[in-house]
Each structure stands twice: as structure tokens, then as C-alpha cells.
Amino acid sequence: MLRIADNGRGLPADFRSKLGASMGMELLQGLSDDLGGSLSIETNNGTQIKVIFNHKRLAPSEVSFSQNP
């Protein structure tokens, strides 16, 4: 889980209807989708954005690094 939060004034009441209206929100949604995760945004005494994604542990033999010349 990636959690970003603050205790500021929060987001406008109509924020949900504008989700995707900004490049930043589109990137967050796209990244969440790419990771097979979910994005949630809460406004309550500030703003909290959470990206929750599943992961699969890899055995060391499944990991490799290559370098392009």
C-alpha cells in the first residue's frame, strides 16, 4: 500500500465527478490499474490517497537484470 495524506482543507465536494480531469489523477489511476491495484481518495480532515496493490514474491532465480549497451 502506498498512502499519501495531509491535514489540509481537503478536496472540493464535487471532486469525484472530476476524477480524471487532471493529468496527475489520470496518472494515479493508470498506475494503479497497471499494478493491478485500486485507488481510493478520502477527504476527511484533510486528504488521503491510497494505492493498494497485490504483489507476488519472486525467488532469486526468477529475477534478472540486463544492461543495454
PDB file of N, CA and C in Angstrom:
ATOM      1  N   MET A   1       0.845  -1.171   0.000  1.00  0.00           N
ATOM      2  CA  MET A   1       0.000   0.000   0.000  1.00  0.00           C
ATOM      3  C   MET A   1       0.892   1.235   0.000  1.00  0.00           C
ATOM      4  N   LEU A   2       0.528   2.164  -0.846  1.00  0.00           N
ATOM      5  CA  LEU A   2       1.150   3.486  -0.867  1.00  0.00           C
ATOM      6  C   LEU A   2       0.098   4.452  -0.354  1.00  0.00           C
ATOM      7  N   ARG A   3       0.406   5.176   0.709  1.00  0.00           N
ATOM      8  CA  ARG A   3      -0.554   6.094   1.314  1.00  0.00           C
ATOM      9  C   ARG A   3       0.063   7.477   1.380  1.00  0.00           C
ATOM     10  N   ILE A   4      -0.680   8.453   0.877  1.00  0.00           N
ATOM     11  CA  ILE A   4      -0.253   9.850   0.924  1.00  0.00           C
ATOM     12  C   ILE A   4      -1.372  10.617   1.601  1.00  0.00           C
ATOM     13  N   ALA A   5      -1.048  11.363   2.644  1.00  0.00           N
ATOM     14  CA  ALA A   5      -2.104  12.063   3.386  1.00  0.00           C
ATOM     15  C   ALA A   5      -1.601  13.415   3.861  1.00  0.00           C
ATOM     16  N   ASP A   6      -2.558  14.323   4.055  1.00  0.00           N
ATOM     17  CA  ASP A   6      -2.245  15.593   4.681  1.00  0.00           C
ATOM     18  C   ASP A   6      -3.428  15.994   5.567  1.00  0.00           C
ATOM     19  N   ASN A   7      -3.261  17.047   6.296  1.00  0.00           N
ATOM     20  CA  ASN A   7      -4.337  17.506   7.183  1.00  0.00           C
ATOM     21  C   ASN A   7      -4.839  18.886   6.741  1.00  0.00           C
ATOM     22  N   GLY A   8      -4.800  19.127   5.451  1.00  0.00           N
ATOM     23  CA  GLY A   8      -5.230  20.408   4.886  1.00  0.00           C
ATOM     24  C   GLY A   8      -6.736  20.531   4.795  1.00  0.00           C
ATOM     25  N   ARG A   9      -7.180  21.395   3.930  1.00  0.00           N
ATOM     26  CA  ARG A   9      -8.613  21.680   3.828  1.00  0.00           C
ATOM     27  C   ARG A   9      -9.383  20.615   3.073  1.00  0.00           C
ATOM     28  N   GLY A  10      -8.707  19.689   2.431  1.00  0.00           N
ATOM     29  CA  GLY A  10      -9.382  18.619   1.707  1.00  0.00           C
ATOM     30  C   GLY A  10      -9.707  19.010   0.282  1.00  0.00           C
ATOM     31  N   LEU A  11     -10.435  18.157  -0.371  1.00  0.00           N
ATOM     32  CA  LEU A  11     -10.797  18.359  -1.770  1.00  0.00           C
ATOM     33  C   LEU A  11     -12.216  18.898  -1.873  1.00  0.00           C
ATOM     34  N   PRO A  12     -12.553  19.539  -2.990  1.00  0.00           N
ATOM     35  CA  PRO A  12     -13.912  20.055  -3.169  1.00  0.00           C
ATOM     36  C   PRO A  12     -14.945  18.923  -3.163  1.00  0.00           C
ATOM     37  N   ALA A  13     -16.177  19.242  -2.813  1.00  0.00           N
ATOM     38  CA  ALA A  13     -17.247  18.242  -2.726  1.00  0.00           C
ATOM     39  C   ALA A  13     -17.490  17.545  -4.062  1.00  0.00           C
ATOM     40  N   ASP A  14     -17.296  18.236  -5.181  1.00  0.00           N
ATOM     41  CA  ASP A  14     -17.557  17.640  -6.492  1.00  0.00           C
ATOM     42  C   ASP A  14     -16.312  16.994  -7.098  1.00  0.00           C
ATOM     43  N   PHE A  15     -15.313  16.716  -6.288  1.00  0.00           N
ATOM     44  CA  PHE A  15     -14.056  16.175  -6.784  1.00  0.00           C
ATOM     45  C   PHE A  15     -14.242  14.840  -7.495  1.00  0.00           C
ATOM     46  N   ARG A  16     -15.068  13.957  -6.954  1.00  0.00           N
ATOM     47  CA  ARG A  16     -15.257  12.632  -7.552  1.00  0.00           C
ATOM     48  C   ARG A  16     -15.725  12.727  -9.005  1.00  0.00           C
ATOM     49  N   SER A  17     -16.590  13.673  -9.279  1.00  0.00           N
ATOM     50  CA  SER A  17     -17.091  13.808 -10.649  1.00  0.00           C
ATOM     51  C   SER A  17     -16.011  14.321 -11.586  1.00  0.00           C
ATOM     52  N   LYS A  18     -14.958  14.903 -11.042  1.00  0.00           N
ATOM     53  CA  LYS A  18     -13.865  15.434 -11.864  1.00  0.00           C
ATOM     54  C   LYS A  18     -12.659  14.504 -11.903  1.00  0.00           C
ATOM     55  N   LEU A  19     -12.768  13.325 -11.289  1.00  0.00           N
ATOM     56  CA  LEU A  19     -11.658  12.377 -11.280  1.00  0.00           C
ATOM     57  C   LEU A  19     -11.268  12.079 -12.720  1.00  0.00           C
ATOM     58  N   GLY A  20     -10.049  12.264 -13.057  1.00  0.00           N
ATOM     59  CA  GLY A  20      -9.579  12.093 -14.427  1.00  0.00           C
ATOM     60  C   GLY A  20      -9.502  13.413 -15.170  1.00  0.00           C
ATOM     61  N   ALA A  21      -9.928  14.483 -14.516  1.00  0.00           N
ATOM     62  CA  ALA A  21      -9.900  15.791 -15.166  1.00  0.00           C
ATOM     63  C   ALA A  21      -8.498  16.388 -15.176  1.00  0.00           C
ATOM     64  N   SER A  22      -7.605  15.842 -14.374  1.00  0.00           N
ATOM     65  CA  SER A  22      -6.244  16.367 -14.346  1.00  0.00           C
ATOM     66  C   SER A  22      -5.257  15.269 -14.733  1.00  0.00           C
ATOM     67  N   MET A  23      -4.129  15.682 -15.245  1.00  0.00           N
ATOM     68  CA  MET A  23      -3.097  14.732 -15.657  1.00  0.00           C
ATOM     69  C   MET A  23      -2.612  13.910 -14.462  1.00  0.00           C
ATOM     70  N   GLY A  24      -2.455  14.552 -13.310  1.00  0.00           N
ATOM     71  CA  GLY A  24      -1.987  13.843 -12.121  1.00  0.00           C
ATOM     72  C   GLY A  24      -2.923  12.729 -11.701  1.00  0.00           C
ATOM     73  N   MET A  25      -4.227  13.012 -11.710  1.00  0.00           N
ATOM     74  CA  MET A  25      -5.200  11.992 -11.324  1.00  0.00           C
ATOM     75  C   MET A  25      -5.269  10.873 -12.362  1.00  0.00           C
ATOM     76  N   GLU A  26      -5.127  11.231 -13.636  1.00  0.00           N
ATOM     77  CA  GLU A  26      -5.096  10.197 -14.676  1.00  0.00           C
ATOM     78  C   GLU A  26      -3.883   9.291 -14.498  1.00  0.00           C
ATOM     79  N   LEU A  27      -2.739   9.880 -14.152  1.00  0.00           N
ATOM     80  CA  LEU A  27      -1.531   9.085 -13.916  1.00  0.00           C
ATOM     81  C   LEU A  27      -1.708   8.158 -12.722  1.00  0.00           C
ATOM     82  N   LEU A  28      -2.274   8.677 -11.631  1.00  0.00           N
ATOM     83  CA  LEU A  28      -2.519   7.840 -10.455  1.00  0.00           C
ATOM     84  C   LEU A  28      -3.433   6.666 -10.787  1.00  0.00           C
ATOM     85  N   GLN A  29      -4.522   6.945 -11.498  1.00  0.00           N
ATOM     86  CA  GLN A  29      -5.456   5.875 -11.856  1.00  0.00           C
ATOM     87  C   GLN A  29      -4.794   4.871 -12.787  1.00  0.00           C
ATOM     88  N   GLY A  30      -4.053   5.361 -13.778  1.00  0.00           N
ATOM     89  CA  GLY A  30      -3.378   4.468 -14.713  1.00  0.00           C
ATOM     90  C   GLY A  30      -2.328   3.604 -14.046  1.00  0.00           C
ATOM     91  N   LEU A  31      -1.553   4.193 -13.153  1.00  0.00           N
ATOM     92  CA  LEU A  31      -0.536   3.432 -12.426  1.00  0.00           C
ATOM     93  C   LEU A  31      -1.173   2.368 -11.550  1.00  0.00           C
ATOM     94  N   SER A  32      -2.254   2.730 -10.885  1.00  0.00           N
ATOM     95  CA  SER A  32      -2.973   1.758 -10.049  1.00  0.00           C
ATOM     96  C   SER A  32      -3.462   0.596 -10.903  1.00  0.00           C
ATOM     97  N   ASP A  33      -4.047   0.911 -12.055  1.00  0.00           N
ATOM     98  CA  ASP A  33      -4.537  -0.135 -12.952  1.00  0.00           C
ATOM     99  C   ASP A  33      -3.400  -1.012 -13.441  1.00  0.00           C
ATOM    100  N   ASP A  34      -2.272  -0.385 -13.823  1.00  0.00           N
ATOM    101  CA  ASP A  34      -1.117  -1.141 -14.317  1.00  0.00           C
ATOM    102  C   ASP A  34      -0.579  -2.104 -13.269  1.00  0.00           C
ATOM    103  N   LEU A  35      -0.655  -1.716 -12.008  1.00  0.00           N
ATOM    104  CA  LEU A  35      -0.159  -2.558 -10.920  1.00  0.00           C
ATOM    105  C   LEU A  35      -1.199  -3.582 -10.468  1.00  0.00           C
ATOM    106  N   GLY A  36      -2.367  -3.550 -11.094  1.00  0.00           N
ATOM    107  CA  GLY A  36      -3.429  -4.464 -10.679  1.00  0.00           C
ATOM    108  C   GLY A  36      -3.989  -4.076  -9.327  1.00  0.00           C
ATOM    109  N   GLY A  37      -3.949  -2.799  -9.028  1.00  0.00           N
ATOM    110  CA  GLY A  37      -4.373  -2.335  -7.716  1.00  0.00           C
ATOM    111  C   GLY A  37      -5.606  -1.475  -7.762  1.00  0.00           C
ATOM    112  N   SER A  38      -5.861  -0.857  -6.636  1.00  0.00           N
ATOM    113  CA  SER A  38      -7.026   0.017  -6.536  1.00  0.00           C
ATOM    114  C   SER A  38      -6.599   1.354  -5.949  1.00  0.00           C
ATOM    115  N   LEU A  39      -7.316   2.378  -6.359  1.00  0.00           N
ATOM    116  CA  LEU A  39      -7.044   3.739  -5.918  1.00  0.00           C
ATOM    117  C   LEU A  39      -8.232   4.208  -5.100  1.00  0.00           C
ATOM    118  N   SER A  40      -7.972   4.757  -3.932  1.00  0.00           N
ATOM    119  CA  SER A  40      -9.056   5.352  -3.151  1.00  0.00           C
ATOM    120  C   SER A  40      -8.624   6.728  -2.670  1.00  0.00           C
ATOM    121  N   ILE A  41      -9.577   7.635  -2.667  1.00  0.00           N
ATOM    122  CA  ILE A  41      -9.323   9.004  -2.232  1.00  0.00           C
ATOM    123  C   ILE A  41     -10.382   9.372  -1.212  1.00  0.00           C
ATOM    124  N   GLU A  42      -9.944   9.792  -0.040  1.00  0.00           N
ATOM    125  CA  GLU A  42     -10.860  10.185   1.026  1.00  0.00           C
ATOM    126  C   GLU A  42     -10.554  11.611   1.450  1.00  0.00           C
ATOM    127  N   THR A  43     -11.599  12.350   1.734  1.00  0.00           N
ATOM    128  CA  THR A  43     -11.446  13.701   2.246  1.00  0.00           C
ATOM    129  C   THR A  43     -12.179  13.777   3.573  1.00  0.00           C
ATOM    130  N   ASN A  44     -11.417  13.831   4.636  1.00  0.00           N
ATOM    131  CA  ASN A  44     -11.974  13.914   5.984  1.00  0.00           C
ATOM    132  C   ASN A  44     -10.872  14.478   6.871  1.00  0.00           C
ATOM    133  N   ASN A  45     -10.988  15.754   7.225  1.00  0.00           N
ATOM    134  CA  ASN A  45      -9.906  16.421   7.965  1.00  0.00           C
ATOM    135  C   ASN A  45      -8.598  16.323   7.194  1.00  0.00           C
ATOM    136  N   GLY A  46      -8.662  16.630   5.929  1.00  0.00           N
ATOM    137  CA  GLY A  46      -7.507  16.526   5.048  1.00  0.00           C
ATOM    138  C   GLY A  46      -7.817  15.579   3.914  1.00  0.00           C
ATOM    139  N   THR A  47      -6.803  15.185   3.204  1.00  0.00           N
ATOM    140  CA  THR A  47      -6.978  14.284   2.068  1.00  0.00           C
ATOM    141  C   THR A  47      -6.073  13.080   2.259  1.00  0.00           C
ATOM    142  N   GLN A  48      -6.607  11.904   1.926  1.00  0.00           N
ATOM    143  CA  GLN A  48      -5.826  10.679   1.986  1.00  0.00           C
ATOM    144  C   GLN A  48      -6.008   9.944   0.665  1.00  0.00           C
ATOM    145  N   ILE A  49      -4.903   9.656   0.009  1.00  0.00           N
ATOM    146  CA  ILE A  49      -4.910   8.905  -1.236  1.00  0.00           C
ATOM    147  C   ILE A  49      -4.190   7.588  -0.970  1.00  0.00           C
ATOM    148  N   LYS A  50      -4.850   6.481  -1.309  1.00  0.00           N
ATOM    149  CA  LYS A  50      -4.245   5.163  -1.108  1.00  0.00           C
ATOM    150  C   LYS A  50      -4.238   4.390  -2.413  1.00  0.00           C
ATOM    151  N   VAL A  51      -3.108   3.781  -2.699  1.00  0.00           N
ATOM    152  CA  VAL A  51      -2.995   2.838  -3.804  1.00  0.00           C
ATOM    153  C   VAL A  51      -2.651   1.503  -3.171  1.00  0.00           C
ATOM    154  N   ILE A  52      -3.535   0.545  -3.344  1.00  0.00           N
ATOM    155  CA  ILE A  52      -3.330  -0.790  -2.774  1.00  0.00           C
ATOM    156  C   ILE A  52      -3.146  -1.749  -3.935  1.00  0.00           C
ATOM    157  N   PHE A  53      -2.072  -2.514  -3.900  1.00  0.00           N
ATOM    158  CA  PHE A  53      -1.814  -3.457  -4.974  1.00  0.00           C
ATOM    159  C   PHE A  53      -1.291  -4.759  -4.412  1.00  0.00           C
ATOM    160  N   ASN A  54      -1.551  -5.823  -5.138  1.00  0.00           N
ATOM    161  CA  ASN A  54      -1.071  -7.148  -4.767  1.00  0.00           C
ATOM    162  C   ASN A  54       0.340  -7.321  -5.305  1.00  0.00           C
ATOM    163  N   HIS A  55       1.075  -8.161  -4.653  1.00  0.00           N
ATOM    164  CA  HIS A  55       2.411  -8.459  -5.157  1.00  0.00           C
ATOM    165  C   HIS A  55       2.664  -9.950  -5.036  1.00  0.00           C
ATOM    166  N   LYS A  56       3.563 -10.416  -5.824  1.00  0.00           N
ATOM    167  CA  LYS A  56       3.949 -11.812  -5.800  1.00  0.00           C
ATOM    168  C   LYS A  56       5.436 -11.866  -5.493  1.00  0.00           C
ATOM    169  N   ARG A  57       5.781 -12.593  -4.462  1.00  0.00           N
ATOM    170  CA  ARG A  57       7.204 -12.751  -4.150  1.00  0.00           C
ATOM    171  C   ARG A  57       7.875 -13.585  -5.229  1.00  0.00           C
ATOM    172  N   LEU A  58       9.050 -13.154  -5.621  1.00  0.00           N
ATOM    173  CA  LEU A  58       9.817 -13.875  -6.616  1.00  0.00           C
ATOM    174  C   LEU A  58      11.006 -14.545  -5.957  1.00  0.00           C
ATOM    175  N   ALA A  59      11.297 -15.730  -6.413  1.00  0.00           N
ATOM    176  CA  ALA A  59      12.504 -16.413  -5.963  1.00  0.00           C
ATOM    177  C   ALA A  59      13.695 -15.727  -6.628  1.00  0.00           C
ATOM    178  N   PRO A  60      14.852 -15.723  -5.985  1.00  0.00           N
ATOM    179  CA  PRO A  60      16.029 -15.080  -6.591  1.00  0.00           C
ATOM    180  C   PRO A  60      16.313 -15.585  -8.009  1.00  0.00           C
ATOM    181  N   SER A  61      15.997 -16.838  -8.276  1.00  0.00           N
ATOM    182  CA  SER A  61      16.261 -17.394  -9.622  1.00  0.00           C
ATOM    183  C   SER A  61      15.316 -16.780 -10.672  1.00  0.00           C
ATOM    184  N   GLU A  62      14.233 -16.158 -10.244  1.00  0.00           N
ATOM    185  CA  GLU A  62      13.277 -15.547 -11.175  1.00  0.00           C
ATOM    186  C   GLU A  62      13.622 -14.100 -11.499  1.00  0.00           C
ATOM    187  N   VAL A  63      14.643 -13.541 -10.855  1.00  0.00           N
ATOM    188  CA  VAL A  63      14.996 -12.145 -11.035  1.00  0.00           C
ATOM    189  C   VAL A  63      16.275 -12.055 -11.853  1.00  0.00           C
ATOM    190  N   SER A  64      16.257 -11.215 -12.872  1.00  0.00           N
ATOM    191  CA  SER A  64      17.473 -10.995 -13.638  1.00  0.00           C
ATOM    192  C   SER A  64      17.543  -9.535 -14.053  1.00  0.00           C
ATOM    193  N   PHE A  65      18.718  -9.063 -14.204  1.00  0.00           N
ATOM    194  CA  PHE A  65      18.961  -7.685 -14.628  1.00  0.00           C
ATOM    195  C   PHE A  65      19.834  -7.727 -15.854  1.00  0.00           C
ATOM    196  N   SER A  66      19.501  -6.924 -16.812  1.00  0.00           N
ATOM    197  CA  SER A  66      20.339  -6.862 -18.013  1.00  0.00           C
ATOM    198  C   SER A  66      20.668  -5.403 -18.273  1.00  0.00           C
ATOM    199  N   GLN A  67      21.768  -5.211 -18.922  1.00  0.00           N
ATOM    200  CA  GLN A  67      22.227  -3.864 -19.229  1.00  0.00           C
ATOM    201  C   GLN A  67      22.302  -3.713 -20.724  1.00  0.00           C
ATOM    202  N   ASN A  68      21.677  -2.670 -21.238  1.00  0.00           N
ATOM    203  CA  ASN A  68      21.760  -2.384 -22.674  1.00  0.00           C
ATOM    204  C   ASN A  68      23.022  -1.592 -22.963  1.00  0.00           C
ATOM    205  N   PRO A  69      23.726  -1.953 -24.030  1.00  0.00           N
ATOM    206  CA  PRO A  69      24.971  -1.204 -24.343  1.00  0.00           C
ATOM    207  C   PRO A  69      24.701   0.192 -24.795  1.00  0.00           C
TER     208      PRO A  69
END
